[in-house]
């Protein structure tokens, strides 16, 4: 079971603006505990993507403080901190980003890029035995071992996204970041992907932050929902305490 006493991500009075433009994020203070699953919602332009990029050290911040997986900084992480943060994060996006001509197994092996010995992760043919075994274990975790040798362009959308999850899982991340992971899938495949994703996070004690425009997904698969509006926190509550009607104001003009 995850240690909920540990903090995975926290920010205090976080602010972000680009150049001399208007603030994109305003005075955001949050704490996300290890093992929590967070749904991050908001209308287009509310600041979701910017907040995610700040929370993983991809974008510098304009004000406030950040603590990401034990790395604390103001304004910008050092180069060493950026590397330490990225080594501990697994990313899954709406577009699966698989190499179509390679097998599912080889695509999962490529999750080792950026880690020690990652130069060997071009494909399963060049990867070490440990990498190949870990990739197969990750495919088993998403119930896709029978598709291990299938080319990525022969997989369905849902299968492709599960391969992308396995590719992120093989890094043994402490934090999963998923940006609209089910948005390009049909409803049935979308539910399947979200169920597997949320269960894997729980099983491995991984903190999960996902964005979604699907309120059913947000309420069904997250422990907690954070809604942004006009660059500020509008709602921060346990999903067990919320219903769809409670979210109506998030998307009002």
PDB file of N, CA and C in Angstrom, residues 156-221:
ATOM      1  N   UNK A 156      -5.491  -1.837 -31.838  1.00  0.00           N
ATOM      2  CA  UNK A 156      -6.619  -0.914 -31.730  1.00  0.00           C
ATOM      3  C   UNK A 156      -6.195   0.304 -30.917  1.00  0.00           C
ATOM      4  N   UNK A 157      -7.046   1.322 -30.900  1.00  0.00           N
ATOM      5  CA  UNK A 157      -6.734   2.527 -30.132  1.00  0.00           C
ATOM      6  C   UNK A 157      -6.557   2.235 -28.656  1.00  0.00           C
ATOM      7  N   UNK A 158      -7.457   1.421 -28.101  1.00  0.00           N
ATOM      8  CA  UNK A 158      -7.350   1.079 -26.692  1.00  0.00           C
ATOM      9  C   UNK A 158      -6.112   0.270 -26.383  1.00  0.00           C
ATOM     10  N   UNK A 159      -5.771  -0.659 -27.264  1.00  0.00           N
ATOM     11  CA  UNK A 159      -4.552  -1.456 -27.072  1.00  0.00           C
ATOM     12  C   UNK A 159      -3.314  -0.571 -27.162  1.00  0.00           C
ATOM     13  N   UNK A 160      -3.315   0.361 -28.111  1.00  0.00           N
ATOM     14  CA  UNK A 160      -2.178   1.273 -28.256  1.00  0.00           C
ATOM     15  C   UNK A 160      -1.974   2.101 -26.988  1.00  0.00           C
ATOM     16  N   UNK A 161      -3.078   2.565 -26.413  1.00  0.00           N
ATOM     17  CA  UNK A 161      -2.942   3.367 -25.197  1.00  0.00           C
ATOM     18  C   UNK A 161      -2.459   2.519 -24.028  1.00  0.00           C
ATOM     19  N   UNK A 162      -2.857   1.252 -23.984  1.00  0.00           N
ATOM     20  CA  UNK A 162      -2.363   0.365 -22.928  1.00  0.00           C
ATOM     21  C   UNK A 162      -0.861   0.092 -23.098  1.00  0.00           C
ATOM     22  N   UNK A 163      -0.385  -0.002 -24.351  1.00  0.00           N
ATOM     23  CA  UNK A 163       1.051  -0.121 -24.592  1.00  0.00           C
ATOM     24  C   UNK A 163       1.764   1.144 -24.088  1.00  0.00           C
ATOM     25  N   UNK A 164       1.161   2.302 -24.329  1.00  0.00           N
ATOM     26  CA  UNK A 164       1.753   3.561 -23.855  1.00  0.00           C
ATOM     27  C   UNK A 164       1.832   3.580 -22.329  1.00  0.00           C
ATOM     28  N   UNK A 165       0.814   3.034 -21.664  1.00  0.00           N
ATOM     29  CA  UNK A 165       0.839   2.949 -20.201  1.00  0.00           C
ATOM     30  C   UNK A 165       1.960   2.012 -19.748  1.00  0.00           C
ATOM     31  N   UNK A 166       2.091   0.863 -20.434  1.00  0.00           N
ATOM     32  CA  UNK A 166       3.162  -0.080 -20.100  1.00  0.00           C
ATOM     33  C   UNK A 166       4.532   0.567 -20.309  1.00  0.00           C
ATOM     34  N   UNK A 167       4.673   1.359 -21.363  1.00  0.00           N
ATOM     35  CA  UNK A 167       5.938   2.050 -21.635  1.00  0.00           C
ATOM     36  C   UNK A 167       6.287   3.015 -20.500  1.00  0.00           C
ATOM     37  N   UNK A 168       5.269   3.678 -19.951  1.00  0.00           N
ATOM     38  CA  UNK A 168       5.502   4.572 -18.805  1.00  0.00           C
ATOM     39  C   UNK A 168       5.776   3.768 -17.538  1.00  0.00           C
ATOM     40  N   UNK A 169       5.073   2.653 -17.373  1.00  0.00           N
ATOM     41  CA  UNK A 169       5.191   1.833 -16.162  1.00  0.00           C
ATOM     42  C   UNK A 169       6.575   1.204 -16.031  1.00  0.00           C
ATOM     43  N   UNK A 170       7.200   0.889 -17.164  1.00  0.00           N
ATOM     44  CA  UNK A 170       8.486   0.192 -17.136  1.00  0.00           C
ATOM     45  C   UNK A 170       9.572   1.046 -16.481  1.00  0.00           C
ATOM     46  N   UNK A 171       9.350   2.334 -16.384  1.00  0.00           N
ATOM     47  CA  UNK A 171      10.312   3.234 -15.741  1.00  0.00           C
ATOM     48  C   UNK A 171      10.236   3.165 -14.216  1.00  0.00           C
ATOM     49  N   UNK A 172       9.253   2.418 -13.710  1.00  0.00           N
ATOM     50  CA  UNK A 172       8.993   2.365 -12.271  1.00  0.00           C
ATOM     51  C   UNK A 172       8.854   3.771 -11.699  1.00  0.00           C
ATOM     52  N   UNK A 173       7.928   4.542 -12.259  1.00  0.00           N
ATOM     53  CA  UNK A 173       7.803   5.946 -11.855  1.00  0.00           C
ATOM     54  C   UNK A 173       7.173   6.098 -10.477  1.00  0.00           C
ATOM     55  N   UNK A 174       7.457   7.209  -9.843  1.00  0.00           N
ATOM     56  CA  UNK A 174       6.767   7.570  -8.607  1.00  0.00           C
ATOM     57  C   UNK A 174       5.521   8.399  -8.922  1.00  0.00           C
ATOM     58  N   UNK A 175       5.516   9.009 -10.117  1.00  0.00           N
ATOM     59  CA  UNK A 175       4.410   9.872 -10.519  1.00  0.00           C
ATOM     60  C   UNK A 175       4.034   9.595 -11.965  1.00  0.00           C
ATOM     61  N   UNK A 176       2.747   9.358 -12.203  1.00  0.00           N
ATOM     62  CA  UNK A 176       2.192   9.252 -13.550  1.00  0.00           C
ATOM     63  C   UNK A 176       1.543  10.588 -13.910  1.00  0.00           C
ATOM     64  N   UNK A 177       1.862  11.113 -15.078  1.00  0.00           N
ATOM     65  CA  UNK A 177       1.176  12.289 -15.622  1.00  0.00           C
ATOM     66  C   UNK A 177       0.468  11.848 -16.893  1.00  0.00           C
ATOM     67  N   UNK A 178      -0.847  12.010 -16.928  1.00  0.00           N
ATOM     68  CA  UNK A 178      -1.638  11.575 -18.088  1.00  0.00           C
ATOM     69  C   UNK A 178      -2.496  12.739 -18.564  1.00  0.00           C
ATOM     70  N   UNK A 179      -2.237  13.199 -19.778  1.00  0.00           N
ATOM     71  CA  UNK A 179      -2.965  14.330 -20.346  1.00  0.00           C
ATOM     72  C   UNK A 179      -4.030  13.803 -21.312  1.00  0.00           C
ATOM     73  N   UNK A 180      -5.284  13.847 -20.886  1.00  0.00           N
ATOM     74  CA  UNK A 180      -6.418  13.367 -21.682  1.00  0.00           C
ATOM     75  C   UNK A 180      -6.157  11.953 -22.214  1.00  0.00           C
ATOM     76  N   UNK A 181      -5.837  10.986 -21.368  1.00  0.00           N
ATOM     77  CA  UNK A 181      -5.418   9.663 -21.862  1.00  0.00           C
ATOM     78  C   UNK A 181      -6.495   8.881 -22.598  1.00  0.00           C
ATOM     79  N   UNK A 182      -7.777   9.230 -22.388  1.00  0.00           N
ATOM     80  CA  UNK A 182      -8.855   8.467 -23.035  1.00  0.00           C
ATOM     81  C   UNK A 182      -9.618   9.289 -24.064  1.00  0.00           C
ATOM     82  N   UNK A 183      -9.161  10.501 -24.341  1.00  0.00           N
ATOM     83  CA  UNK A 183      -9.949  11.416 -25.174  1.00  0.00           C
ATOM     84  C   UNK A 183     -10.128  10.933 -26.609  1.00  0.00           C
ATOM     85  N   UNK A 184      -9.153  10.192 -27.141  1.00  0.00           N
ATOM     86  CA  UNK A 184      -9.228   9.769 -28.544  1.00  0.00           C
ATOM     87  C   UNK A 184      -9.871   8.394 -28.714  1.00  0.00           C
ATOM     88  N   UNK A 185     -10.380   7.822 -27.615  1.00  0.00           N
ATOM     89  CA  UNK A 185     -10.909   6.461 -27.652  1.00  0.00           C
ATOM     90  C   UNK A 185     -12.432   6.461 -27.613  1.00  0.00           C
ATOM     91  N   UNK A 186     -13.024   5.356 -28.107  1.00  0.00           N
ATOM     92  CA  UNK A 186     -14.472   5.218 -27.981  1.00  0.00           C
ATOM     93  C   UNK A 186     -14.801   5.006 -26.499  1.00  0.00           C
ATOM     94  N   UNK A 187     -16.076   5.212 -26.100  1.00  0.00           N
ATOM     95  CA  UNK A 187     -16.423   5.161 -24.672  1.00  0.00           C
ATOM     96  C   UNK A 187     -16.011   3.877 -23.969  1.00  0.00           C
ATOM     97  N   UNK A 188     -16.222   2.724 -24.612  1.00  0.00           N
ATOM     98  CA  UNK A 188     -15.883   1.455 -23.975  1.00  0.00           C
ATOM     99  C   UNK A 188     -14.371   1.324 -23.764  1.00  0.00           C
ATOM    100  N   UNK A 189     -13.599   1.644 -24.799  1.00  0.00           N
ATOM    101  CA  UNK A 189     -12.144   1.567 -24.690  1.00  0.00           C
ATOM    102  C   UNK A 189     -11.629   2.598 -23.693  1.00  0.00           C
ATOM    103  N   UNK A 190     -12.260   3.766 -23.673  1.00  0.00           N
ATOM    104  CA  UNK A 190     -11.855   4.810 -22.732  1.00  0.00           C
ATOM    105  C   UNK A 190     -12.033   4.376 -21.289  1.00  0.00           C
ATOM    106  N   UNK A 191     -13.166   3.745 -20.994  1.00  0.00           N
ATOM    107  CA  UNK A 191     -13.386   3.250 -19.626  1.00  0.00           C
ATOM    108  C   UNK A 191     -12.384   2.157 -19.277  1.00  0.00           C
ATOM    109  N   UNK A 192     -12.112   1.265 -20.240  1.00  0.00           N
ATOM    110  CA  UNK A 192     -11.163   0.183 -19.993  1.00  0.00           C
ATOM    111  C   UNK A 192      -9.781   0.733 -19.675  1.00  0.00           C
ATOM    112  N   UNK A 193      -9.334   1.714 -20.457  1.00  0.00           N
ATOM    113  CA  UNK A 193      -8.017   2.306 -20.242  1.00  0.00           C
ATOM    114  C   UNK A 193      -7.952   3.001 -18.888  1.00  0.00           C
ATOM    115  N   UNK A 194      -8.978   3.757 -18.545  1.00  0.00           N
ATOM    116  CA  UNK A 194      -8.965   4.476 -17.278  1.00  0.00           C
ATOM    117  C   UNK A 194      -9.016   3.513 -16.090  1.00  0.00           C
ATOM    118  N   UNK A 195      -9.780   2.439 -16.212  1.00  0.00           N
ATOM    119  CA  UNK A 195      -9.830   1.451 -15.125  1.00  0.00           C
ATOM    120  C   UNK A 195      -8.460   0.809 -14.909  1.00  0.00           C
ATOM    121  N   UNK A 196      -7.825   0.410 -16.011  1.00  0.00           N
ATOM    122  CA  UNK A 196      -6.510  -0.230 -15.884  1.00  0.00           C
ATOM    123  C   UNK A 196      -5.486   0.762 -15.332  1.00  0.00           C
ATOM    124  N   UNK A 197      -5.538   1.983 -15.826  1.00  0.00           N
ATOM    125  CA  UNK A 197      -4.595   3.011 -15.401  1.00  0.00           C
ATOM    126  C   UNK A 197      -4.729   3.272 -13.899  1.00  0.00           C
ATOM    127  N   UNK A 198      -5.964   3.484 -13.437  1.00  0.00           N
ATOM    128  CA  UNK A 198      -6.170   3.807 -12.031  1.00  0.00           C
ATOM    129  C   UNK A 198      -5.833   2.617 -11.134  1.00  0.00           C
ATOM    130  N   UNK A 199      -6.147   1.398 -11.585  1.00  0.00           N
ATOM    131  CA  UNK A 199      -5.820   0.222 -10.792  1.00  0.00           C
ATOM    132  C   UNK A 199      -4.310   0.019 -10.699  1.00  0.00           C
ATOM    133  N   UNK A 200      -3.595   0.231 -11.813  1.00  0.00           N
ATOM    134  CA  UNK A 200      -2.143   0.102 -11.789  1.00  0.00           C
ATOM    135  C   UNK A 200      -1.519   1.104 -10.824  1.00  0.00           C
ATOM    136  N   UNK A 201      -2.015   2.335 -10.848  1.00  0.00           N
ATOM    137  CA  UNK A 201      -1.488   3.354  -9.935  1.00  0.00           C
ATOM    138  C   UNK A 201      -1.664   2.911  -8.489  1.00  0.00           C
ATOM    139  N   UNK A 202      -2.836   2.377  -8.170  1.00  0.00           N
ATOM    140  CA  UNK A 202      -3.087   1.903  -6.810  1.00  0.00           C
ATOM    141  C   UNK A 202      -2.201   0.706  -6.477  1.00  0.00           C
ATOM    142  N   UNK A 203      -2.139  -0.255  -7.398  1.00  0.00           N
ATOM    143  CA  UNK A 203      -1.386  -1.483  -7.139  1.00  0.00           C
ATOM    144  C   UNK A 203       0.095  -1.211  -6.900  1.00  0.00           C
ATOM    145  N   UNK A 204       0.661  -0.251  -7.642  1.00  0.00           N
ATOM    146  CA  UNK A 204       2.089   0.036  -7.534  1.00  0.00           C
ATOM    147  C   UNK A 204       2.390   1.232  -6.639  1.00  0.00           C
ATOM    148  N   UNK A 205       1.355   1.831  -6.043  1.00  0.00           N
ATOM    149  CA  UNK A 205       1.570   2.969  -5.158  1.00  0.00           C
ATOM    150  C   UNK A 205       2.075   4.208  -5.873  1.00  0.00           C
ATOM    151  N   UNK A 206       1.647   4.386  -7.134  1.00  0.00           N
ATOM    152  CA  UNK A 206       2.105   5.519  -7.947  1.00  0.00           C
ATOM    153  C   UNK A 206       1.094   6.661  -7.852  1.00  0.00           C
ATOM    154  N   UNK A 207       1.581   7.848  -7.646  1.00  0.00           N
ATOM    155  CA  UNK A 207       0.721   9.026  -7.684  1.00  0.00           C
ATOM    156  C   UNK A 207       0.318   9.280  -9.133  1.00  0.00           C
ATOM    157  N   UNK A 208      -0.962   9.537  -9.358  1.00  0.00           N
ATOM    158  CA  UNK A 208      -1.473   9.748 -10.719  1.00  0.00           C
ATOM    159  C   UNK A 208      -2.198  11.084 -10.800  1.00  0.00           C
ATOM    160  N   UNK A 209      -1.798  11.900 -11.754  1.00  0.00           N
ATOM    161  CA  UNK A 209      -2.508  13.143 -12.066  1.00  0.00           C
ATOM    162  C   UNK A 209      -2.950  13.047 -13.518  1.00  0.00           C
ATOM    163  N   UNK A 210      -4.263  13.104 -13.756  1.00  0.00           N
ATOM    164  CA  UNK A 210      -4.736  13.051 -15.140  1.00  0.00           C
ATOM    165  C   UNK A 210      -5.697  14.207 -15.411  1.00  0.00           C
ATOM    166  N   UNK A 211      -5.627  14.715 -16.634  1.00  0.00           N
ATOM    167  CA  UNK A 211      -6.582  15.722 -17.069  1.00  0.00           C
ATOM    168  C   UNK A 211      -7.677  15.032 -17.874  1.00  0.00           C
ATOM    169  N   UNK A 212      -8.866  15.598 -17.834  1.00  0.00           N
ATOM    170  CA  UNK A 212      -9.979  15.005 -18.575  1.00  0.00           C
ATOM    171  C   UNK A 212     -11.082  16.028 -18.764  1.00  0.00           C
ATOM    172  N   UNK A 213     -11.764  15.913 -19.898  1.00  0.00           N
ATOM    173  CA  UNK A 213     -13.001  16.672 -20.119  1.00  0.00           C
ATOM    174  C   UNK A 213     -14.213  15.783 -19.865  1.00  0.00           C
ATOM    175  N   UNK A 214     -13.963  14.531 -19.505  1.00  0.00           N
ATOM    176  CA  UNK A 214     -15.042  13.586 -19.230  1.00  0.00           C
ATOM    177  C   UNK A 214     -15.286  13.570 -17.721  1.00  0.00           C
ATOM    178  N   UNK A 215     -16.390  14.176 -17.296  1.00  0.00           N
ATOM    179  CA  UNK A 215     -16.654  14.316 -15.869  1.00  0.00           C
ATOM    180  C   UNK A 215     -16.950  12.974 -15.214  1.00  0.00           C
ATOM    181  N   UNK A 216     -17.480  12.022 -15.982  1.00  0.00           N
ATOM    182  CA  UNK A 216     -17.697  10.685 -15.430  1.00  0.00           C
ATOM    183  C   UNK A 216     -16.362  10.038 -15.075  1.00  0.00           C
ATOM    184  N   UNK A 217     -15.375  10.190 -15.952  1.00  0.00           N
ATOM    185  CA  UNK A 217     -14.047   9.660 -15.671  1.00  0.00           C
ATOM    186  C   UNK A 217     -13.436  10.350 -14.454  1.00  0.00           C
ATOM    187  N   UNK A 218     -13.570  11.670 -14.406  1.00  0.00           N
ATOM    188  CA  UNK A 218     -12.980  12.433 -13.299  1.00  0.00           C
ATOM    189  C   UNK A 218     -13.546  11.985 -11.960  1.00  0.00           C
ATOM    190  N   UNK A 219     -14.852  11.783 -11.908  1.00  0.00           N
ATOM    191  CA  UNK A 219     -15.497  11.414 -10.647  1.00  0.00           C
ATOM    192  C   UNK A 219     -15.340   9.932 -10.323  1.00  0.00           C
ATOM    193  N   UNK A 220     -15.195   9.095 -11.345  1.00  0.00           N
ATOM    194  CA  UNK A 220     -15.153   7.642 -11.129  1.00  0.00           C
ATOM    195  C   UNK A 220     -13.762   7.120 -10.803  1.00  0.00           C
ATOM    196  N   UNK A 221     -12.716   7.746 -11.367  1.00  0.00           N
ATOM    197  CA  UNK A 221     -11.390   7.150 -11.284  1.00  0.00           C
ATOM    198  C   UNK A 221     -10.399   7.943 -10.447  1.00  0.00           C
TER     199      UNK A 221
END
